[in-house]
Amino acid sequence: MITAPKNFTQFTQFPFLIGDQMSSQPDSTESVPLPTPESAQINVAAGEPPSSTSSAASSDENINPSLSSDPSQNRPQIPISWPSGGVLTLDWVKNLMSTFDWSSRDLRPSEFPTVLPVEVFDALVLTASKILHKEPNCVPIEPDKDGEVGSSVVVVGDVHGQLHDVLFLLKDSGLPSENRFFVFNGDYVDRGAWGLETFLLLLAWKVFMPQRVFLLRGNHESKYCTSVYGFEKEVLAKYGDSYKGKHVYRKCLGCFEGLPLASIIAGLVYTAHGGVFRNIPATPSKRAKGKKNRKVILSTEPVPLSLGSLEELSKARRTVLNPPWEGPNLIPGDVLWSDPSMKPGLSPNKERGIGLLWGPDCTEDFLKKFSLKLIIRSHEGPDAREKRPGLGGMDEGYTIDHVVPSGKLITVFSAPDYPQFQATEARYKNKGAYIVLKSPNFDTPIFHSFEAITPRPKVNPYYDFEDVIDSDEELDLTMMVESS
């Protein structure tokens, strides 16, 4: 066990998480003044200003090149151990945050097991999975149910393994607390280099505050996406490509299957990663003639698309490695992969090969049908939006896509300067955003945009970002079948 020296705080981007301040942080978790992304332009490992903005490293190993000559002098107390009795505390979760921040800057990926041993990983994922699998497909969130006054709900979009931006978001919004709820809309992993740390950190918050932190599934929490966009290789780089690494990856996939699909906040706000979903009609059938031949012949006649019900959503089978794009269990794929359109009506999402496209009229029908005021979804970053005529760009991290008599449809995207690895020299330089909903009605969104934390530690990508299209628009259905 190596204990951090007294001056350890100078080596972390978020010093309030560690040391004496960590143990004295009040449970109410008031917002603490933080370095803004613009002011955090120092090399936290060496204490020197960067020469240029971080980008993917060349052929070197995934390691921050500015490591101090003796990294042991900067280390927090590692390895992290599972608490006695398995009960997490606020200090334990904060320590996890600061330790992951440090290790992402000062350790090679292959050294990650010295920070979080497989045994601790297993305990965390097992505990979180048990909680998640017990939750319904659509989680009801009632912030004022327990008599809390002045409650708020923070809704977060895609974060895609951008750990340092997630840490900033949590500090900027205020950490989860008794009167501050969080709903994360999925896509915790892939593309960014710290998907594992990001996902495990959010699982820790879920275990610590299961009735205040809600994690929904994104389309990237699947076997197909993680095998294409980097998360699988990230896990194997950190835990090894033998038994331990494969074990960790399988456990993550199992946890993904338990993530709920949607939530409804205060009975007025529907949140999901992609959006709305279709009605699954009972398949008409007829029996072949003859007493001996009783085989059922399914009708192949096309059925017009229509919006589904919350009851149908509640009965969908979400425990699948990859949401199906065909067959009777289409609702998970709709919820995770669908996109809004300015064209009226409901139609197959042919660009993605899975899910739906829905117009403003469908947004109105959905809100009115279920007495809702808002739909908050995610799923589209700046790369996807530049190919969507009629819809706003993602420069500020959010867009208001439909304004209809019953309410609004909003897209929120919480990964700034996305994607982390980009094939073109010109970057999108988008801001990330999160939404705050406040009592008593929780139906008036307050938008908070923020810049990316820079410089990012230099790392190699875990996927071939130059050849993989960034907007998910070329879904390889054949590969999805094989990965299932």
PDB file of N, CA, C and O in Angstrom, residues 110-140:
ATOM      1  N   SER A 110      -1.891  -0.901 -18.980  1.00  0.00           N
ATOM      2  CA  SER A 110      -1.635  -2.244 -18.456  1.00  0.00           C
ATOM      3  C   SER A 110      -1.421  -2.258 -16.955  1.00  0.00           C
ATOM      4  O   SER A 110      -1.456  -3.324 -16.334  1.00  0.00           O
ATOM      5  N   GLU A 111      -1.204  -1.090 -16.357  1.00  0.00           N
ATOM      6  CA  GLU A 111      -1.017  -0.999 -14.911  1.00  0.00           C
ATOM      7  C   GLU A 111      -2.333  -0.780 -14.160  1.00  0.00           C
ATOM      8  O   GLU A 111      -2.339  -0.671 -12.932  1.00  0.00           O
ATOM      9  N   PHE A 112      -3.427  -0.715 -14.895  1.00  0.00           N
ATOM     10  CA  PHE A 112      -4.711  -0.435 -14.241  1.00  0.00           C
ATOM     11  C   PHE A 112      -5.079  -1.447 -13.147  1.00  0.00           C
ATOM     12  O   PHE A 112      -5.660  -1.057 -12.128  1.00  0.00           O
ATOM     13  N   PRO A 113      -4.749  -2.748 -13.296  1.00  0.00           N
ATOM     14  CA  PRO A 113      -5.064  -3.689 -12.208  1.00  0.00           C
ATOM     15  C   PRO A 113      -4.363  -3.365 -10.893  1.00  0.00           C
ATOM     16  O   PRO A 113      -4.822  -3.806  -9.835  1.00  0.00           O
ATOM     17  N   THR A 114      -3.274  -2.592 -10.927  1.00  0.00           N
ATOM     18  CA  THR A 114      -2.643  -2.179  -9.668  1.00  0.00           C
ATOM     19  C   THR A 114      -3.485  -1.123  -8.967  1.00  0.00           C
ATOM     20  O   THR A 114      -3.295  -0.868  -7.777  1.00  0.00           O
ATOM     21  N   VAL A 115      -4.394  -0.497  -9.713  1.00  0.00           N
ATOM     22  CA  VAL A 115      -5.305   0.494  -9.146  1.00  0.00           C
ATOM     23  C   VAL A 115      -6.603  -0.174  -8.705  1.00  0.00           C
ATOM     24  O   VAL A 115      -7.060   0.007  -7.565  1.00  0.00           O
ATOM     25  N   LEU A 116      -7.194  -0.950  -9.605  1.00  0.00           N
ATOM     26  CA  LEU A 116      -8.463  -1.629  -9.313  1.00  0.00           C
ATOM     27  C   LEU A 116      -8.295  -3.116  -9.610  1.00  0.00           C
ATOM     28  O   LEU A 116      -8.449  -3.548 -10.750  1.00  0.00           O
ATOM     29  N   PRO A 117      -7.962  -3.915  -8.605  1.00  0.00           N
ATOM     30  CA  PRO A 117      -7.811  -5.360  -8.822  1.00  0.00           C
ATOM     31  C   PRO A 117      -9.101  -5.984  -9.340  1.00  0.00           C
ATOM     32  O   PRO A 117     -10.198  -5.465  -9.122  1.00  0.00           O
ATOM     33  N   VAL A 118      -8.968  -7.104 -10.025  1.00  0.00           N
ATOM     34  CA  VAL A 118     -10.129  -7.783 -10.591  1.00  0.00           C
ATOM     35  C   VAL A 118     -11.146  -8.116  -9.509  1.00  0.00           C
ATOM     36  O   VAL A 118     -12.359  -8.039  -9.733  1.00  0.00           O
ATOM     37  N   GLU A 119     -10.678  -8.467  -8.318  1.00  0.00           N
ATOM     38  CA  GLU A 119     -11.595  -8.824  -7.229  1.00  0.00           C
ATOM     39  C   GLU A 119     -12.489  -7.639  -6.853  1.00  0.00           C
ATOM     40  O   GLU A 119     -13.673  -7.808  -6.548  1.00  0.00           O
ATOM     41  N   VAL A 120     -11.927  -6.431  -6.873  1.00  0.00           N
ATOM     42  CA  VAL A 120     -12.713  -5.237  -6.540  1.00  0.00           C
ATOM     43  C   VAL A 120     -13.655  -4.910  -7.694  1.00  0.00           C
ATOM     44  O   VAL A 120     -14.816  -4.535  -7.484  1.00  0.00           O
ATOM     45  N   PHE A 121     -13.162  -5.046  -8.921  1.00  0.00           N
ATOM     46  CA  PHE A 121     -14.029  -4.889 -10.083  1.00  0.00           C
ATOM     47  C   PHE A 121     -15.230  -5.818  -9.977  1.00  0.00           C
ATOM     48  O   PHE A 121     -16.379  -5.400 -10.177  1.00  0.00           O
ATOM     49  N   ASP A 122     -14.986  -7.092  -9.681  1.00  0.00           N
ATOM     50  CA  ASP A 122     -16.071  -8.071  -9.593  1.00  0.00           C
ATOM     51  C   ASP A 122     -17.107  -7.664  -8.549  1.00  0.00           C
ATOM     52  O   ASP A 122     -18.320  -7.755  -8.786  1.00  0.00           O
ATOM     53  N   ALA A 123     -16.627  -7.234  -7.396  1.00  0.00           N
ATOM     54  CA  ALA A 123     -17.547  -6.861  -6.315  1.00  0.00           C
ATOM     55  C   ALA A 123     -18.416  -5.673  -6.724  1.00  0.00           C
ATOM     56  O   ALA A 123     -19.629  -5.652  -6.476  1.00  0.00           O
ATOM     57  N   LEU A 124     -17.799  -4.678  -7.356  1.00  0.00           N
ATOM     58  CA  LEU A 124     -18.545  -3.485  -7.762  1.00  0.00           C
ATOM     59  C   LEU A 124     -19.577  -3.818  -8.835  1.00  0.00           C
ATOM     60  O   LEU A 124     -20.749  -3.435  -8.737  1.00  0.00           O
ATOM     61  N   VAL A 125     -19.159  -4.546  -9.872  1.00  0.00           N
ATOM     62  CA  VAL A 125     -20.061  -4.846 -10.980  1.00  0.00           C
ATOM     63  C   VAL A 125     -21.184  -5.786 -10.540  1.00  0.00           C
ATOM     64  O   VAL A 125     -22.340  -5.621 -10.950  1.00  0.00           O
ATOM     65  N   LEU A 126     -20.865  -6.761  -9.706  1.00  0.00           N
ATOM     66  CA  LEU A 126     -21.904  -7.671  -9.221  1.00  0.00           C
ATOM     67  C   LEU A 126     -22.947  -6.924  -8.396  1.00  0.00           C
ATOM     68  O   LEU A 126     -24.157  -7.117  -8.573  1.00  0.00           O
ATOM     69  N   THR A 127     -22.481  -6.057  -7.503  1.00  0.00           N
ATOM     70  CA  THR A 127     -23.408  -5.296  -6.660  1.00  0.00           C
ATOM     71  C   THR A 127     -24.286  -4.385  -7.509  1.00  0.00           C
ATOM     72  O   THR A 127     -25.506  -4.305  -7.302  1.00  0.00           O
ATOM     73  N   ALA A 128     -23.664  -3.696  -8.467  1.00  0.00           N
ATOM     74  CA  ALA A 128     -24.433  -2.797  -9.326  1.00  0.00           C
ATOM     75  C   ALA A 128     -25.402  -3.566 -10.221  1.00  0.00           C
ATOM     76  O   ALA A 128     -26.555  -3.154 -10.408  1.00  0.00           O
ATOM     77  N   SER A 129     -24.955  -4.697 -10.756  1.00  0.00           N
ATOM     78  CA  SER A 129     -25.809  -5.482 -11.655  1.00  0.00           C
ATOM     79  C   SER A 129     -27.066  -5.956 -10.941  1.00  0.00           C
ATOM     80  O   SER A 129     -28.158  -5.964 -11.521  1.00  0.00           O
ATOM     81  N   LYS A 130     -26.932  -6.371  -9.692  1.00  0.00           N
ATOM     82  CA  LYS A 130     -28.097  -6.825  -8.934  1.00  0.00           C
ATOM     83  C   LYS A 130     -29.125  -5.705  -8.793  1.00  0.00           C
ATOM     84  O   LYS A 130     -30.338  -5.945  -8.881  1.00  0.00           O
ATOM     85  N   ILE A 131     -28.648  -4.478  -8.592  1.00  0.00           N
ATOM     86  CA  ILE A 131     -29.557  -3.333  -8.472  1.00  0.00           C
ATOM     87  C   ILE A 131     -30.216  -3.033  -9.818  1.00  0.00           C
ATOM     88  O   ILE A 131     -31.433  -2.860  -9.920  1.00  0.00           O
ATOM     89  N   LEU A 132     -29.402  -2.984 -10.862  1.00  0.00           N
ATOM     90  CA  LEU A 132     -29.906  -2.608 -12.188  1.00  0.00           C
ATOM     91  C   LEU A 132     -30.912  -3.608 -12.729  1.00  0.00           C
ATOM     92  O   LEU A 132     -31.949  -3.232 -13.287  1.00  0.00           O
ATOM     93  N   HIS A 133     -30.621  -4.894 -12.592  1.00  0.00           N
ATOM     94  CA  HIS A 133     -31.513  -5.915 -13.159  1.00  0.00           C
ATOM     95  C   HIS A 133     -32.883  -5.925 -12.476  1.00  0.00           C
ATOM     96  O   HIS A 133     -33.847  -6.431 -13.057  1.00  0.00           O
ATOM     97  N   LYS A 134     -32.970  -5.392 -11.268  1.00  0.00           N
ATOM     98  CA  LYS A 134     -34.247  -5.349 -10.561  1.00  0.00           C
ATOM     99  C   LYS A 134     -35.096  -4.155 -10.983  1.00  0.00           C
ATOM    100  O   LYS A 134     -36.293  -4.110 -10.678  1.00  0.00           O
ATOM    101  N   GLU A 135     -34.502  -3.186 -11.653  1.00  0.00           N
ATOM    102  CA  GLU A 135     -35.258  -2.001 -12.054  1.00  0.00           C
ATOM    103  C   GLU A 135     -36.099  -2.302 -13.298  1.00  0.00           C
ATOM    104  O   GLU A 135     -35.712  -3.121 -14.134  1.00  0.00           O
ATOM    105  N   PRO A 136     -37.230  -1.628 -13.440  1.00  0.00           N
ATOM    106  CA  PRO A 136     -38.083  -1.862 -14.617  1.00  0.00           C
ATOM    107  C   PRO A 136     -37.466  -1.270 -15.868  1.00  0.00           C
ATOM    108  O   PRO A 136     -36.514  -0.468 -15.797  1.00  0.00           O
ATOM    109  N   ASN A 137     -38.001  -1.637 -17.012  1.00  0.00           N
ATOM    110  CA  ASN A 137     -37.514  -1.089 -18.279  1.00  0.00           C
ATOM    111  C   ASN A 137     -37.608   0.430 -18.326  1.00  0.00           C
ATOM    112  O   ASN A 137     -36.728   1.102 -18.858  1.00  0.00           O
ATOM    113  N   CYS A 138     -38.694   0.957 -17.806  1.00  0.00           N
ATOM    114  CA  CYS A 138     -38.889   2.408 -17.737  1.00  0.00           C
ATOM    115  C   CYS A 138     -38.995   2.788 -16.263  1.00  0.00           C
ATOM    116  O   CYS A 138     -39.986   2.461 -15.598  1.00  0.00           O
ATOM    117  N   VAL A 139     -37.967   3.456 -15.753  1.00  0.00           N
ATOM    118  CA  VAL A 139     -37.873   3.722 -14.316  1.00  0.00           C
ATOM    119  C   VAL A 139     -38.668   4.980 -13.963  1.00  0.00           C
ATOM    120  O   VAL A 139     -38.413   6.059 -14.515  1.00  0.00           O
ATOM    121  N   PRO A 140     -39.625   4.880 -13.037  1.00  0.00           N
ATOM    122  CA  PRO A 140     -40.307   6.086 -12.563  1.00  0.00           C
ATOM    123  C   PRO A 140     -39.439   6.804 -11.526  1.00  0.00           C
ATOM    124  O   PRO A 140     -38.953   6.185 -10.576  1.00  0.00           O
TER     125      PRO A 140
END
